[in-house]
Amino acid sequence: MDFSTLRNLISRYCAGEENWVDSRTVYIGHKEPPPGAEAYIPQRFPDNRIVSSKYTFWNFIPKNLFEQFRRIANFYFLIIFLVQLIIDTPTSPITSGLPLFFVITVTAIKQGYEDWLRHKADNAINQCPVHVIQHGNVVRKQSRKLRVGDIVRVKEDESFPCDLILLSTSRDDGTCFVTTASLDGESSHKTYYAVQDTKAFNTEEAIDTIHATIECEQPQPDLYKFVGRINIYLARDEPVARPLGSENLLLRGATLKNTEYIYAVAIYTGMETKMALNYQSKSQKRSAVEKSMNSYLIVYLCILIGKALINTILKYVWQADPNRDEPWYNERTESERQRHILIRAFTDFLAFMVLFNYIIPVSMYVTVEMQKFLGSYFITWDDDMFDEELDTGALVNTSDLNEELGQVEYVFTDKTGTLTENNMEFIECCVDGHVYVPHAICNGQVMAAAAGIDMIDSSPGAESREHEELFFRAVCLCHTVQVKEEETVDGIKRGIHQGKATSFYISSSPDEVALVEGMKRLGFTYLRLKDSHMEILNREDEIERFELLEVLNFDSVRRRMSVIVRSNTGEYYLFCKGADSAIFPRIVSGKVDEVRARVEHNAVEGLRTLCVAYKKLSHIEYEEVCHLLSSAKLALQDRDKKLSEAYDTIERDFILLGATAVEDRLQDKAADTIESLHKAGMKVWVLTGDKMETAAATCYASKLFRRSTQILELTTKRTEEQSLHDVLHDLSRTVLRQHGSMIRDTFSGLSNEFQDYGLIIDGATLSAVLKPAPEGGGGASGGNYKEIFLEICRNCSAVLCCRMAPLQKAQIVKLIKASKEHPITLAVGDGANDVSMILEAHVGIGIMGKEGRQAARNSDYAIPKFKHLKKMLLVHGHYYYIRIAELVQYFFYKNVCFIFPQFLYQFFCGFSQQPLYDTAYLTLYNISFTSLPILLYSLIEQHINMDILKKDPSLYRDIAKNSLLRWPIFIYWTFLGVFDAVVFFFGAFFLFDNTTFTSNGQLMTTNTQMMFGNWTFGTLVFTVLVFTVTLKLALDTHYWTWINHFVIWGSLLFYVIFSLLWGGIIWPFLNYQRMYYVFMQMLSSGPAWLSIILLIMVSLLPDVVKKVLCRALWPTTTERIQRMKADRHFERVMTFSHDSLLEGAQSSSEA
């Protein structure tokens, strides 16, 4: 049942106030409010236990068996096994039961072990110690025993055990610094604030005296949103109400930094924490190949039932003639005669099902499991995917999806830490048209050769010097950077200079650090924030102090931030920095054209640009600003809207100072990887929680967007100006203008004949697009928005989704998965915020970066760097797919060849269910005689050299959309199997129908007659069968090694030796009655040898002819490259031979 729906119904019809039910009241320290203040209604909340495991000790066996028998093949073999147990069948139950038991047991052990590891990880988290304040004392308890309302103490470098509201910190200003690397991949420090009225309670005794309640919304997954209020009961009866927002909420999994300790109250626990709500359940993923196998299995099941039905009907038609009833020596008992004809017919039908059951190969599933498991080691052993910096290579967490790596159509990637290194470098700044470029400044690390300052253009004159210094001061003051004085942070020594500890900068935004560092190299050093005063060291080594009065924080809609400061002389300044689009419209004076030209130049280079402006405030204006801000901040309703209006009023009439340019370094070869993925026909989407400008700059730098790309925006800013309906239809008309309603092909993204489009969408707009249509809302909204949005996306070569919550990333992936083309999706990310997306996609890949290993642990595959994705898909994915596609088709083919002669044989044995082959041959055909060659092929086959696959990504398109397992190819293999089976059976039948073709070609006499009975006939057919299917695989093999030769020819030799042994030739005590001397007798006949060779050649001929014609007339890209490679090899051989002949002739003449 949907509990949110139930809550809404209760609130609507009972309470009459919908929002009331959707909120919770938390009593801090479990203290009741004062009498008469408000009703005390204790609520039940879950404990703090985290559960990521799938099974328990009690439900493992039934649940696992249920999941395994949901697979069609397993269920089918179970039914066949039960039939063999119940009725008298031509073959033993062991032939079906043993392989089934093996598959079920191996799979159960594998899944049980994986779940045991999840249990182990859960226990480690749930038993982690936390410190709780009770009656003024610190009590240590396990994390799982934490309850909503408990007051928790967290020390520096500890992680938060649940979602907490910050009450007080060790700092006097009530702030603390947090890294959310394990949540959103950001390694930078973010600032959080304690409630103003509780920040003074910073000891165990004091915090225990707080009397307050918190009213807040029920748990919801948006990491960036929180609405609540705290009611603090002081001496007087009326409580003091203070608003609570996301700046007060500490999320589970984040880590406390640069703050000695904090006190906070548990607000959401266990599976109700925001990160737990963002985790998708880990469902079993199935590959496209496995789905194809299941489809083929159903077809072959229908063929099997059809065969059994035909034989059953024909048996009773044949026996209708009294002269053709069962022979006297096999006369049925009276009880058998008494049985109803329908029961007899049903029993015969089941017996035929068991006889022909081998057409569905249980061994194929065992071979596929082995191929996937062993094949996965090629990824882990790949030295090209080993990263020396991290000292680790690629990991395979699940081998079930290897071949899916060769079928990817959409790649969804995170930005920070995945495409980029999250390492900002200050490039330049421009003041009134003058450009300043310091040498390499990078996140507090002064690189080599950074002593000087390069000035590009001419230096400013004396008149402009004041503006220049004001710009440097503005950048030094307009930020939220903190100064760290210690030697180490996160265990890494930083800021060490000549053996002494020096300060360095930390911030929630890495580019702020780069800007402040850039100013330091240009002569203005930000020293610290102390007692609400910001201190700067200027070029004359004088310390300037500015009182920090207000901070107007950055938000994605305004796209700017401001500070209001007061200088030593008493002047009020408002400094503002932000995106050019957010600053230029608010400028009233300054050298706008010069600065705009430089900003546009840097934007084209893919740099992150910010504009800086200021204005002076009089004391009266400052008082008005304070009044505006305080009234907006205290509003409990529409707080965000009122703050936005206040900011809009304050931030205007600026004087432009200049602009800055910062580069977020891309990971090595990230742009090359994305370009290769595009050429391979994949569409790449970037899903990030970052702001739009930053993400867009990265997309340009990584070649996701090119200079010719026309950017389409579907953002909050645009939907505020126009309705969502109008914006979507405008965009739809734009992308379809050139080609009517025709949807561009997936692979036309790089074509020059189309205008390239890139779409940018933000999280808020996406929510509106995905919002379900209200009942009776009409067709123009809701559900239709998804279709229009998808149509726009299909026609865009790249899509950027910014300001995304973790669950929204998963929703995007799910939306594309469910679209009518049902494309194969891949998600790649490095943070815990990417886990939902990784679990939702068909294939999930985690980057083992600096931001923890949660993404890597929850992924199907883990790689050290984004660049390794290229080889994983274009080489490993390509090989895995062509190998397993051949394996699946070949298995069905060789089983048709195997069992169709058995079907034909029933027409010649009175439909008596007589097996054509001996029991040993029936059992060992798939297990021993033909299993190893195809297993080895599926592990080491390389139809094209891997260097060519890397250099030419377009080869990936040859295998796209499951092209090697389509129905026409499947039908071809099936008919090829039927043709070969007919050749085996009737070839052997007609060759030996003439009785003179026996005993080494001599005419038969009474003394020399050698009875070619049914076992000899069956053995002859079986011999031709084994040699034909093995040589068919040899013809398909392109990559020959000594192992191939050993296994292919060794398998044929093993068959011959086994047959000789089984016939009792070498060891007479093995004289198995019906096969005694049969094989030797067959080989003693010259015509038998001739017929074996002839039948093998006739069977292989159609496939060879078909291949030659197809390669000559309709070659694929892959086949063209194979032919070019063969031609080059032939030329080298001929040249070498020619040179050898010339050398020989020359040496002869000299002699």
Coordinates of N, CA and C in Angstrom, one line a residue, residues 1013-1104:
G1013 N 23.3 -53.0 -37.2 CA 22.1 -52.8 -36.5 C 21.9 -51.3 -36.1
N1014 N 20.9 -51.1 -35.2 CA 20.5 -49.8 -34.8 C 21.7 -49.0 -34.1
W1015 N 22.4 -49.8 -33.3 CA 23.5 -49.1 -32.5 C 24.7 -48.7 -33.4
T1016 N 24.9 -49.5 -34.4 CA 26.0 -49.2 -35.4 C 25.5 -48.0 -36.2
F1017 N 24.3 -48.0 -36.6 CA 23.7 -46.9 -37.4 C 23.8 -45.6 -36.5
G1018 N 23.3 -45.7 -35.3 CA 23.3 -44.5 -34.4 C 24.7 -44.0 -34.1
T1019 N 25.7 -44.9 -34.0 CA 27.1 -44.5 -33.7 C 27.6 -43.8 -34.9
L1020 N 27.3 -44.3 -36.1 CA 27.8 -43.6 -37.4 C 27.2 -42.2 -37.4
V1021 N 25.9 -42.0 -37.2 CA 25.3 -40.7 -37.2 C 25.9 -39.8 -36.1
F1022 N 26.2 -40.4 -35.0 CA 26.7 -39.6 -33.9 C 28.2 -39.2 -34.2
T1023 N 29.0 -40.0 -34.8 CA 30.3 -39.7 -35.2 C 30.4 -38.5 -36.2
V1024 N 29.5 -38.6 -37.2 CA 29.4 -37.5 -38.2 C 29.0 -36.2 -37.5
L1025 N 28.1 -36.3 -36.5 CA 27.6 -35.2 -35.8 C 28.7 -34.5 -35.0
V1026 N 29.4 -35.3 -34.2 CA 30.5 -34.7 -33.4 C 31.5 -34.0 -34.2
F1027 N 32.0 -34.6 -35.3 CA 33.0 -34.0 -36.1 C 32.5 -32.8 -36.8
T1028 N 31.2 -32.8 -37.3 CA 30.7 -31.7 -38.0 C 30.5 -30.4 -37.1
V1029 N 29.9 -30.6 -35.9 CA 29.7 -29.4 -35.1 C 31.0 -28.8 -34.6
T1030 N 32.0 -29.7 -34.4 CA 33.3 -29.2 -33.9 C 34.0 -28.5 -35.0
L1031 N 34.0 -29.0 -36.2 CA 34.7 -28.4 -37.4 C 33.9 -27.1 -37.7
K1032 N 32.6 -27.0 -37.5 CA 31.9 -25.8 -37.8 C 32.4 -24.7 -36.9
L1033 N 32.7 -25.0 -35.6 CA 33.3 -24.0 -34.7 C 34.7 -23.6 -35.1
A1034 N 35.4 -24.6 -35.6 CA 36.8 -24.3 -36.1 C 36.7 -23.3 -37.3
L1035 N 35.7 -23.5 -38.1 CA 35.6 -22.5 -39.3 C 35.2 -21.1 -38.8
D1036 N 34.5 -21.0 -37.7 CA 34.1 -19.7 -37.2 C 35.2 -19.0 -36.4
T1037 N 36.3 -19.7 -36.0 CA 37.3 -19.2 -35.2 C 38.3 -18.3 -36.0
H1038 N 38.6 -17.1 -35.5 CA 39.5 -16.2 -36.2 C 40.9 -16.1 -35.5
Y1039 N 40.8 -16.4 -34.2 CA 42.0 -16.2 -33.3 C 42.5 -17.6 -32.9
W1040 N 43.5 -18.0 -33.6 CA 44.0 -19.4 -33.3 C 45.3 -19.3 -32.4
T1041 N 45.2 -20.1 -31.3 CA 46.4 -20.3 -30.4 C 46.6 -21.8 -30.2
W1042 N 47.7 -22.1 -29.6 CA 47.9 -23.6 -29.3 C 46.8 -24.2 -28.5
I1043 N 46.2 -23.3 -27.7 CA 45.1 -23.9 -26.8 C 43.9 -24.3 -27.7
N1044 N 43.6 -23.4 -28.7 CA 42.5 -23.8 -29.6 C 42.7 -25.2 -30.3
H1045 N 43.9 -25.3 -30.8 CA 44.3 -26.5 -31.5 C 44.2 -27.7 -30.5
F1046 N 44.7 -27.5 -29.3 CA 44.7 -28.6 -28.4 C 43.3 -29.0 -28.0
V1047 N 42.4 -28.1 -27.8 CA 41.0 -28.4 -27.3 C 40.2 -28.9 -28.5
I1048 N 40.3 -28.3 -29.6 CA 39.4 -28.8 -30.8 C 39.8 -30.2 -31.2
W1049 N 41.1 -30.3 -31.5 CA 41.5 -31.7 -32.0 C 41.5 -32.7 -30.9
G1050 N 41.8 -32.2 -29.7 CA 41.8 -33.0 -28.5 C 40.4 -33.6 -28.2
S1051 N 39.4 -32.7 -28.4 CA 38.0 -33.2 -28.1 C 37.6 -34.3 -29.1
L1052 N 38.0 -34.2 -30.4 CA 37.7 -35.2 -31.4 C 38.4 -36.5 -31.0
L1053 N 39.7 -36.4 -30.6 CA 40.5 -37.5 -30.2 C 39.9 -38.2 -29.0
F1054 N 39.4 -37.4 -28.0 CA 38.8 -37.9 -26.8 C 37.6 -38.7 -27.2
Y1055 N 36.8 -38.2 -28.1 CA 35.6 -39.0 -28.5 C 35.9 -40.4 -29.1
V1056 N 37.0 -40.4 -30.0 CA 37.4 -41.7 -30.6 C 37.9 -42.6 -29.5
I1057 N 38.8 -42.1 -28.6 CA 39.3 -43.0 -27.6 C 38.2 -43.5 -26.6
F1058 N 37.3 -42.6 -26.3 CA 36.2 -43.0 -25.4 C 35.4 -44.1 -26.0
S1059 N 35.1 -43.9 -27.3 CA 34.2 -44.9 -28.0 C 34.9 -46.3 -28.1
L1060 N 36.2 -46.2 -28.3 CA 36.9 -47.5 -28.3 C 36.9 -48.2 -26.9
L1061 N 37.1 -47.4 -25.9 CA 37.1 -47.9 -24.5 C 35.7 -48.4 -24.2
W1062 N 34.7 -47.6 -24.5 CA 33.3 -48.0 -24.2 C 32.9 -49.2 -24.9
G1063 N 33.4 -49.4 -26.1 CA 33.1 -50.7 -26.9 C 33.9 -51.9 -26.4
G1064 N 34.7 -51.7 -25.4 CA 35.4 -52.8 -24.8 C 36.6 -53.4 -25.6
I1065 N 37.1 -52.5 -26.5 CA 38.2 -53.0 -27.3 C 39.5 -53.1 -26.5
I1066 N 39.9 -52.1 -25.8 CA 41.1 -52.0 -25.1 C 41.1 -52.8 -23.8
W1067 N 40.0 -52.6 -23.0 CA 39.8 -53.3 -21.8 C 38.5 -54.1 -21.9
P1068 N 38.7 -55.4 -22.1 CA 37.5 -56.3 -22.4 C 36.5 -56.3 -21.2
F1069 N 36.9 -56.0 -20.0 CA 35.9 -56.0 -18.9 C 34.9 -54.9 -19.1
L1070 N 35.1 -53.9 -20.0 CA 34.1 -52.9 -20.2 C 33.2 -53.3 -21.4
N1071 N 33.1 -54.6 -21.6 CA 32.2 -55.0 -22.7 C 30.7 -54.8 -22.4
Y1072 N 30.4 -53.5 -22.5 CA 29.0 -53.1 -22.3 C 28.2 -53.7 -23.4
Q1073 N 27.1 -54.4 -23.0 CA 26.5 -55.4 -23.9 C 26.1 -54.9 -25.3
R1074 N 25.3 -53.8 -25.3 CA 24.8 -53.4 -26.6 C 25.8 -52.6 -27.5
M1075 N 26.8 -52.1 -26.9 CA 27.8 -51.3 -27.6 C 29.1 -52.1 -27.9
Y1076 N 29.1 -53.4 -27.4 CA 30.3 -54.2 -27.5 C 30.8 -54.3 -29.0
Y1077 N 32.0 -53.9 -29.2 CA 32.6 -54.0 -30.5 C 32.0 -53.2 -31.7
V1078 N 31.0 -52.4 -31.3 CA 30.2 -51.6 -32.4 C 31.1 -50.6 -33.1
F1079 N 31.8 -49.8 -32.3 CA 32.6 -48.7 -32.9 C 33.8 -49.3 -33.7
M1080 N 34.4 -50.3 -33.2 CA 35.5 -50.9 -34.0 C 35.0 -51.5 -35.3
Q1081 N 33.8 -52.2 -35.2 CA 33.2 -52.8 -36.3 C 32.9 -51.7 -37.4
M1082 N 32.4 -50.6 -37.0 CA 32.1 -49.5 -37.9 C 33.3 -49.0 -38.6
L1083 N 34.4 -48.8 -37.8 CA 35.6 -48.3 -38.4 C 36.4 -49.3 -39.3
S1084 N 36.0 -50.5 -39.2 CA 36.6 -51.5 -40.0 C 36.1 -51.5 -41.4
S1085 N 35.0 -50.7 -41.6 CA 34.4 -50.6 -42.9 C 34.9 -49.4 -43.7
G1086 N 35.4 -49.7 -44.9 CA 35.9 -48.6 -45.7 C 34.8 -47.6 -46.1
P1087 N 33.6 -48.1 -46.6 CA 32.5 -47.2 -46.9 C 32.1 -46.3 -45.7
A1088 N 32.3 -46.8 -44.5 CA 31.9 -46.0 -43.3 C 32.8 -44.8 -43.2
W1089 N 34.1 -45.0 -43.5 CA 35.1 -43.9 -43.5 C 34.7 -42.9 -44.6
L1090 N 34.4 -43.4 -45.7 CA 34.1 -42.6 -46.9 C 32.9 -41.8 -46.6
S1091 N 31.8 -42.4 -46.0 CA 30.6 -41.7 -45.7 C 30.8 -40.7 -44.7
I1092 N 31.6 -40.9 -43.7 CA 31.8 -39.9 -42.6 C 32.4 -38.7 -43.2
I1093 N 33.5 -38.8 -44.0 CA 34.2 -37.7 -44.7 C 33.2 -36.9 -45.6
L1094 N 32.4 -37.7 -46.4 CA 31.5 -37.1 -47.4 C 30.4 -36.3 -46.7
L1095 N 29.8 -36.9 -45.7 CA 28.7 -36.3 -45.0 C 29.2 -35.0 -44.2
I1096 N 30.4 -35.0 -43.7 CA 30.9 -33.8 -43.0 C 31.0 -32.7 -44.0
M1097 N 31.6 -33.0 -45.2 CA 31.8 -32.0 -46.2 C 30.5 -31.4 -46.7
V1098 N 29.5 -32.3 -46.9 CA 28.2 -31.8 -47.4 C 27.5 -31.0 -46.3
S1099 N 27.6 -31.3 -45.1 CA 27.0 -30.6 -44.0 C 27.6 -29.2 -43.9
L1100 N 28.9 -29.0 -44.0 CA 29.6 -27.8 -43.8 C 29.5 -26.8 -45.0
L1101 N 29.2 -27.4 -46.2 CA 29.2 -26.7 -47.5 C 28.3 -25.5 -47.5
P1102 N 27.0 -25.6 -47.1 CA 26.1 -24.4 -47.2 C 26.6 -23.2 -46.4
D1103 N 27.1 -23.5 -45.2 CA 27.5 -22.4 -44.3 C 28.7 -21.7 -44.9
V1104 N 29.6 -22.5 -45.5 CA 30.8 -21.9 -46.1 C 30.4 -21.0 -47.3

